[in-house]
Coordinates of C-alpha atoms in Angstrom, one line a residue:
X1 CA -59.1 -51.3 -92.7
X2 CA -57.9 -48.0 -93.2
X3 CA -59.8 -44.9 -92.7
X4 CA -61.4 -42.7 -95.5
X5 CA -58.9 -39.9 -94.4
X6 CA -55.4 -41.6 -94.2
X7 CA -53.1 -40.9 -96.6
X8 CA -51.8 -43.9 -98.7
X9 CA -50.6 -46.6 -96.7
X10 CA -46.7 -46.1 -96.6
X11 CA -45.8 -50.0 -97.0
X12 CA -46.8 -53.2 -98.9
X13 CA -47.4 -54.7 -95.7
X14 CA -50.5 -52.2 -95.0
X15 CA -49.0 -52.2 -91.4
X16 CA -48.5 -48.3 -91.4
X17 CA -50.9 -45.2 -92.1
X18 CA -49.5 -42.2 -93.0
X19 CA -52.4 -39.4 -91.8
X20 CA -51.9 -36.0 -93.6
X21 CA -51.7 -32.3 -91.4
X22 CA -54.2 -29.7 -91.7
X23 CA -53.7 -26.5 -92.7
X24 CA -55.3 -25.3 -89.6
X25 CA -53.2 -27.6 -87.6
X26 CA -50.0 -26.9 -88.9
X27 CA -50.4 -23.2 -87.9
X28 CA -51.2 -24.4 -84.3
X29 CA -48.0 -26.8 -83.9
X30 CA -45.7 -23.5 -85.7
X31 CA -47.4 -21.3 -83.1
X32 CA -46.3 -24.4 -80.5
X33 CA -42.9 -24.4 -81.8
X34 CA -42.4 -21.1 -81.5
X35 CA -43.6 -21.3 -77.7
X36 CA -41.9 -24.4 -76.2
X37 CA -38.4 -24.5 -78.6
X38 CA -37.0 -22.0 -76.5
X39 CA -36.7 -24.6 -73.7
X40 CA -36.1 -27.7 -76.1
X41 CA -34.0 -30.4 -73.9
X42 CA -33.8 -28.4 -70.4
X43 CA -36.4 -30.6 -68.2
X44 CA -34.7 -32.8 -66.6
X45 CA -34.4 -35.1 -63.0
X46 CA -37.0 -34.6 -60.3
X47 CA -37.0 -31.0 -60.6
X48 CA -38.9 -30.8 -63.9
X49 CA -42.0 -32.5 -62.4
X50 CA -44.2 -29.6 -61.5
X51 CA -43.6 -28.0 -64.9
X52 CA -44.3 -31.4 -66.5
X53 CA -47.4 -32.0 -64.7
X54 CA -48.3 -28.2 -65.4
X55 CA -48.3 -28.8 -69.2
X56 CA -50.8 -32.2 -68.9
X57 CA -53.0 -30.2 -66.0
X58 CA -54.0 -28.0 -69.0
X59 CA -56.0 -30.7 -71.2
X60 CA -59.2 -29.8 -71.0
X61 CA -61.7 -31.7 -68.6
X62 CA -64.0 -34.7 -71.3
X63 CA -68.1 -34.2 -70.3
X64 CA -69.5 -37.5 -69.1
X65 CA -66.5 -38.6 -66.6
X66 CA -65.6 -38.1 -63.3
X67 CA -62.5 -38.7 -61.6
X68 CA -62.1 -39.9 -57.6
X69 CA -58.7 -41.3 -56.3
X70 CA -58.2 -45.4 -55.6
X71 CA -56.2 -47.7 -54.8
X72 CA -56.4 -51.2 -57.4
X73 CA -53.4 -54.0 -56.4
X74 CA -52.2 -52.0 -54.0
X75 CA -51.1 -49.1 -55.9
X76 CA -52.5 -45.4 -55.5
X77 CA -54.2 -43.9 -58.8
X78 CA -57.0 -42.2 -60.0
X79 CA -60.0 -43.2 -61.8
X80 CA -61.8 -41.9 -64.5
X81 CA -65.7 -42.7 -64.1
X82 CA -67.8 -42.7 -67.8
X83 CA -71.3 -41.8 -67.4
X84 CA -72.6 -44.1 -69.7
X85 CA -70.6 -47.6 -70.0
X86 CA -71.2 -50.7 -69.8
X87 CA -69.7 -52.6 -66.7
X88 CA -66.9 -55.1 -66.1
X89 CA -64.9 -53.5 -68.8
X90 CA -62.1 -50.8 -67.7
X91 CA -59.0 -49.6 -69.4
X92 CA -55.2 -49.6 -67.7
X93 CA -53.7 -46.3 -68.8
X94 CA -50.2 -45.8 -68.0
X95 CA -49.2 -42.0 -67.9
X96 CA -45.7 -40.5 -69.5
X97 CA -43.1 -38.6 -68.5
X98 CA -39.6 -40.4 -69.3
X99 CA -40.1 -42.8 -66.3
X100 CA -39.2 -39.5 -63.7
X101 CA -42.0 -37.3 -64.2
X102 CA -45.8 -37.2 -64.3
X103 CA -48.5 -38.2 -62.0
X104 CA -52.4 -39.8 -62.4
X105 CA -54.0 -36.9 -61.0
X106 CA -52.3 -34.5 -63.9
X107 CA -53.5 -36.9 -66.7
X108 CA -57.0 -37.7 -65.8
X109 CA -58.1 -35.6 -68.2
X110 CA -56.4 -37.0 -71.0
X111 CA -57.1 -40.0 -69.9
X112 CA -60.8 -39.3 -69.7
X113 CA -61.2 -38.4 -73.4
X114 CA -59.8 -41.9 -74.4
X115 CA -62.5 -43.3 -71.4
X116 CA -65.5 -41.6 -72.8
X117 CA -65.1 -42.3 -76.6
X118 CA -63.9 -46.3 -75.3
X119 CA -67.3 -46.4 -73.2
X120 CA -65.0 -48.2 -69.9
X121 CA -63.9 -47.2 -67.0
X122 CA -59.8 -46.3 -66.7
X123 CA -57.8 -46.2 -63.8
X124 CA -54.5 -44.5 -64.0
X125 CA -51.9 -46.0 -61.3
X126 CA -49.3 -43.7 -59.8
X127 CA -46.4 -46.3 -60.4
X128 CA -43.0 -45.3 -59.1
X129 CA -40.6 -43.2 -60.6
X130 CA -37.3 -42.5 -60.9
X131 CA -34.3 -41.6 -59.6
X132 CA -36.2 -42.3 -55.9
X133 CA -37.5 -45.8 -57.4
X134 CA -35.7 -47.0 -60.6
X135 CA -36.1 -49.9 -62.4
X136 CA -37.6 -52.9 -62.2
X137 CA -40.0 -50.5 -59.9
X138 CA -42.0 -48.9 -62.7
X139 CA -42.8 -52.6 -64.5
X140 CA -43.7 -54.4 -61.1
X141 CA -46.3 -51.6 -60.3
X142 CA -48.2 -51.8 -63.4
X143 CA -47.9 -55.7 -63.4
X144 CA -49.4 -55.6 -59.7
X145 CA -52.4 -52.9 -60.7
X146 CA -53.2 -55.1 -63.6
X147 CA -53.8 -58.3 -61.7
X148 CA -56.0 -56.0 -59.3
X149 CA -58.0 -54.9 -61.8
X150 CA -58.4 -58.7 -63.4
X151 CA -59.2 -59.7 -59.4
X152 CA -62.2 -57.3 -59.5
X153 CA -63.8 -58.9 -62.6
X154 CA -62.6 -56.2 -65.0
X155 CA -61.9 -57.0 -69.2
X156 CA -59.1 -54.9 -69.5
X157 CA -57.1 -52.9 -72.3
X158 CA -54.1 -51.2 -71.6
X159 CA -53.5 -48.3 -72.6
X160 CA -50.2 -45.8 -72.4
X161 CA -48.4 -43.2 -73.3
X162 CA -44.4 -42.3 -73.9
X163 CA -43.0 -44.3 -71.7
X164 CA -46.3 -45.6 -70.0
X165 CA -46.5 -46.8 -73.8
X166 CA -43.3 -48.4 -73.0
X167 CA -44.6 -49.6 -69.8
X168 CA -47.5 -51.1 -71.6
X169 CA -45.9 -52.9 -74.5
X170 CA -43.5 -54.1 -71.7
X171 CA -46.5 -55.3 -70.1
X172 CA -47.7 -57.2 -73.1
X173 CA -45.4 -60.7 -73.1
X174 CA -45.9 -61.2 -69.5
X175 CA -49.2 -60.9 -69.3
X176 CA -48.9 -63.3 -72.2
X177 CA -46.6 -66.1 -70.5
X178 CA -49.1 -66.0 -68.1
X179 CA -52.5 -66.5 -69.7
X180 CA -53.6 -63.6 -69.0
X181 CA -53.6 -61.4 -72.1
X182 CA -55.8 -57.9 -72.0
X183 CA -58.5 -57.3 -74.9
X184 CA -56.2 -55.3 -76.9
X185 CA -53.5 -52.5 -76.0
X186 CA -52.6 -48.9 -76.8
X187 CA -49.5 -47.0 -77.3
X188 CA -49.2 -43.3 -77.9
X189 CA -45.7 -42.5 -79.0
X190 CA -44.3 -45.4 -76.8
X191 CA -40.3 -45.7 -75.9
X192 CA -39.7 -49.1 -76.5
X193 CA -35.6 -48.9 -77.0
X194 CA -34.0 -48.0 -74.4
X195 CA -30.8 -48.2 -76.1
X196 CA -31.8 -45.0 -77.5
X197 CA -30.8 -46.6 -81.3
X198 CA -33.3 -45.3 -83.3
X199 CA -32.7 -43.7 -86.6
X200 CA -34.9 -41.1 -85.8
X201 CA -32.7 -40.0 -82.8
X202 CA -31.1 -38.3 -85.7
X203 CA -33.3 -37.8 -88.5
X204 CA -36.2 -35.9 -86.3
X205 CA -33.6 -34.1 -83.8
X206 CA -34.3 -30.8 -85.8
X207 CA -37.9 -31.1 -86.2
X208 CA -38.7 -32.6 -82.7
X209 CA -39.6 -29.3 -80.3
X210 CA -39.2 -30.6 -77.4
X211 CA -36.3 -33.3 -76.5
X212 CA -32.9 -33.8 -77.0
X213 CA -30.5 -37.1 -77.2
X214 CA -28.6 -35.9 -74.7
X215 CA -31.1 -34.6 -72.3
X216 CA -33.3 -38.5 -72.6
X217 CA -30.1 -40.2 -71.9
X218 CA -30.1 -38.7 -68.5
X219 CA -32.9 -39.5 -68.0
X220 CA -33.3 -43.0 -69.3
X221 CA -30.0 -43.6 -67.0
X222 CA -31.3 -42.6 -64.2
X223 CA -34.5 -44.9 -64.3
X224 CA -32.2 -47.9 -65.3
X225 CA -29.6 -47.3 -62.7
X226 CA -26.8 -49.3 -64.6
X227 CA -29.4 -51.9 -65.9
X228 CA -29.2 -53.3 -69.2
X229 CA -30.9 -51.0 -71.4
X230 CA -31.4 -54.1 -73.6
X231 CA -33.8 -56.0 -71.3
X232 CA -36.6 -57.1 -72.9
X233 CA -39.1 -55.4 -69.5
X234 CA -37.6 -52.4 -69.9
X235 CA -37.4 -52.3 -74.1
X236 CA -40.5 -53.9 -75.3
X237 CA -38.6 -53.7 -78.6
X238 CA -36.1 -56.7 -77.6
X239 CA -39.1 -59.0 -76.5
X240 CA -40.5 -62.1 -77.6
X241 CA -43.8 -60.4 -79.4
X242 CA -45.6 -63.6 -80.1
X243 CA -49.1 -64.4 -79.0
X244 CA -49.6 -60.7 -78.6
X245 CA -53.3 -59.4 -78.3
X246 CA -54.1 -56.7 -81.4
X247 CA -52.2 -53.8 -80.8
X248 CA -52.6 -49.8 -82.4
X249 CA -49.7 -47.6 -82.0
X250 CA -50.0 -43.9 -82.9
X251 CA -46.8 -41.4 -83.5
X252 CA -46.1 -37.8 -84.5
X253 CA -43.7 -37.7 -87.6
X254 CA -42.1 -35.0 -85.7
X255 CA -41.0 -37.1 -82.9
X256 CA -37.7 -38.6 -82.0
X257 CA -39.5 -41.3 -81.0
X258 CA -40.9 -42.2 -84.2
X259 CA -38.8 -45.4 -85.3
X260 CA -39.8 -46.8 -81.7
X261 CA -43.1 -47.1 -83.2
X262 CA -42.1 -48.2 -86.3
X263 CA -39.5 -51.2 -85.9
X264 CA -41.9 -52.3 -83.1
X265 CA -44.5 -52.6 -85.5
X266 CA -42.8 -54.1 -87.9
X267 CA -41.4 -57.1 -85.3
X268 CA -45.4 -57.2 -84.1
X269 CA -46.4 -57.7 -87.5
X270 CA -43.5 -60.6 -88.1
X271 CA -44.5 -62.3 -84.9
X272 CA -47.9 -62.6 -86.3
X273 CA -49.4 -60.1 -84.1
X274 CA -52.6 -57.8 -85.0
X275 CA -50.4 -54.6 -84.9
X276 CA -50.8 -51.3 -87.0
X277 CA -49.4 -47.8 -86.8
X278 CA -51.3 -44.3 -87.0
X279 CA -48.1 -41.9 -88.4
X280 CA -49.3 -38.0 -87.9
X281 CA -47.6 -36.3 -90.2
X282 CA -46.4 -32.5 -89.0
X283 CA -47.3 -33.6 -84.8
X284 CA -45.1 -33.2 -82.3
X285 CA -44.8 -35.6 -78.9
X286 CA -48.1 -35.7 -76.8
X287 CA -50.1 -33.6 -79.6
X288 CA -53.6 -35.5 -78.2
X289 CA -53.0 -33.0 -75.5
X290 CA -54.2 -30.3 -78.0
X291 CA -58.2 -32.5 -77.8
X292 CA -60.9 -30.1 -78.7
X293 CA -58.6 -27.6 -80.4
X294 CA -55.9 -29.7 -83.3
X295 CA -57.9 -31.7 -85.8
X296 CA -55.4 -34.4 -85.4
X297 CA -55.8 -35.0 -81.6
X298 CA -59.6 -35.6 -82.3
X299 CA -59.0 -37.8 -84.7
X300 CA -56.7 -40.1 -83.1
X301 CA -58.8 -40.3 -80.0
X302 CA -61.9 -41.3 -82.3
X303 CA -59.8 -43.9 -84.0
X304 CA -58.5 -45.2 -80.5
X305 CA -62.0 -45.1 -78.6
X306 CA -63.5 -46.9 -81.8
X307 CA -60.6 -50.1 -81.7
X308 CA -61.0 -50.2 -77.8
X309 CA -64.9 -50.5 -78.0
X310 CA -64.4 -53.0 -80.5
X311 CA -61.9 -55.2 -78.7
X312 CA -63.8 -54.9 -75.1
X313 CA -67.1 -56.4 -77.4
X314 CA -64.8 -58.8 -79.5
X315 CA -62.0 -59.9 -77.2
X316 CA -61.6 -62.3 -74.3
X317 CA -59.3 -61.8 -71.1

């Protein structure tokens, strides 16, 4: 169904929601631009990762969680405790950072707001990154922390984020193959080309503050290490999406990444899959960072606790 406050839906399929910018909220992302432009495309490799995990350390900690460090299927993490939930339900949440940066410990707080609103538990697994660890590293972490959490009894949605989105959505079909489908999944501006194709590569290179073709091709080629880009775990886009479990996606129309989201909805939605897309118009990449202070952020969050806590009362494991 879509939301009182979504603009017109943006196709005849009613796949794709187009939500409006505030006026409040577009003078916060100008005063952003202004900030981070400066530096647009320059983090890159290893040496970026402090900064990176700077900019997520500054989310806000949600009331009603707390965080302790674990260990599920073997790989190190932190999880994010809700006050109030019910149990045998927790959420997989994959963190971003372009499959070289980022850590658990800098996005438990992000990660917490989508807990608290889901009612569930989440556990955020450190899963390797490169250059050290390239692929199929990344992928055989996530697969490995999901079976420990479906070992300990858990209903499980995943959840992730940039390329953790990508991580997730790559997560999706085997979990699938396998009988093992999670309640539902969510992806926040996922990466799911690796081929780097997408027309919004060009059309949002001006309006997208923060990366640069260039500077994600390093990047992506050092994660892949001379794999096929194409392969279906490391671009969900080029996978069999059939049998899916319902999936949400939500993008920034400010974003490079924006026809990631798209043409992976619109496969989703041809396989037969339960898919939609949440288009914020005037947000730049990671804007539910900005919780408690951009409209937008809020919103999203509301809109992805509400489908989790729907899916963890309506879907099976």
């Amino acid at each position: 169904m879509i939301d009182a406050d979504a603009a017109q839906v943006l196709t005849s399929e009613g796949w794709v929601r187009s939500r409006p910018v505030t006026p409040k909220d577009g003078s916060a992302m100008a005063g952003l631009r202004a900030l981070v432009e400066p530096n647009k495309g320059q983090m890159r490799g290893p040496s970026a990762r402090p900064a990176f995990d700077g900019i997520m350390l500054r989310v806000p900690a949600p009331e009603g969680v707390s965080f302790e460090a674990g260990v599920v299927g073997g790989i190190a993490g932190w999880w994010c405790w809700v006050a109030d939930t019910t149990p045998g339900r927790a959420i997989l949440h994959l963190h971003g950072g372009w499959y070289n940066w980022g850590t658990a410990h800098a996005f438990r707080h992000l990660v917490g707001h989508i807990a608290v609103r889901a009612g569930a538990d989440a556990f955020i697994p450190d899963y390797r990154l490169a250059p050290e660890h390239p692929f199929p590293a990344a992928p055989h972490d996530v697969q490995a922390c999901y079976r420990g959490l479906a070992d300990m009894g858990h209903r499980v949605a995943v959840v992730g984020d940039s390329a953790g989105g990508g991580l997730a959505l790559g997560l999706l079909p085997v979990l699938a193959a396998q009988a093992k489908a999670p309640v539902g999944a969510v992806a926040l501006s996922p990466v799911t080309d690796l081929t780097l194709a997408g027309a919004s590569w060009a059309s949002r290179a001006a309006a997208d503050p923060y990366f640069t073709k260039d500077q994600v091709k390093t990047l992506v080629d050092a994660y892949l290490a001379g794999h096929d880009p194409s392969d279906p775990l490391a671009s969900p886009l080029y996978a069999e999406l059939s049998g899916l479990p319902p999936i949400r996606l939500h993008v920034g129309d400010d974003e490079v990444l924006l026809d990631d989201s798209r043409v992976y909805v619109d496969r989703a939605v041809a396989a037969g899959v339960d898919a939609t897309l949440d288009v914020w118009n005037g947000m730049p990449h990671g804007f539910l960072s900005g919780v408690g202070r951009v409209a937008a952020a809020d919103h999203a969050l509301a809109a992805i606790g509400a489908f989790l806590s729907e899916r963890f009362e309506k879907g099976g494991s």
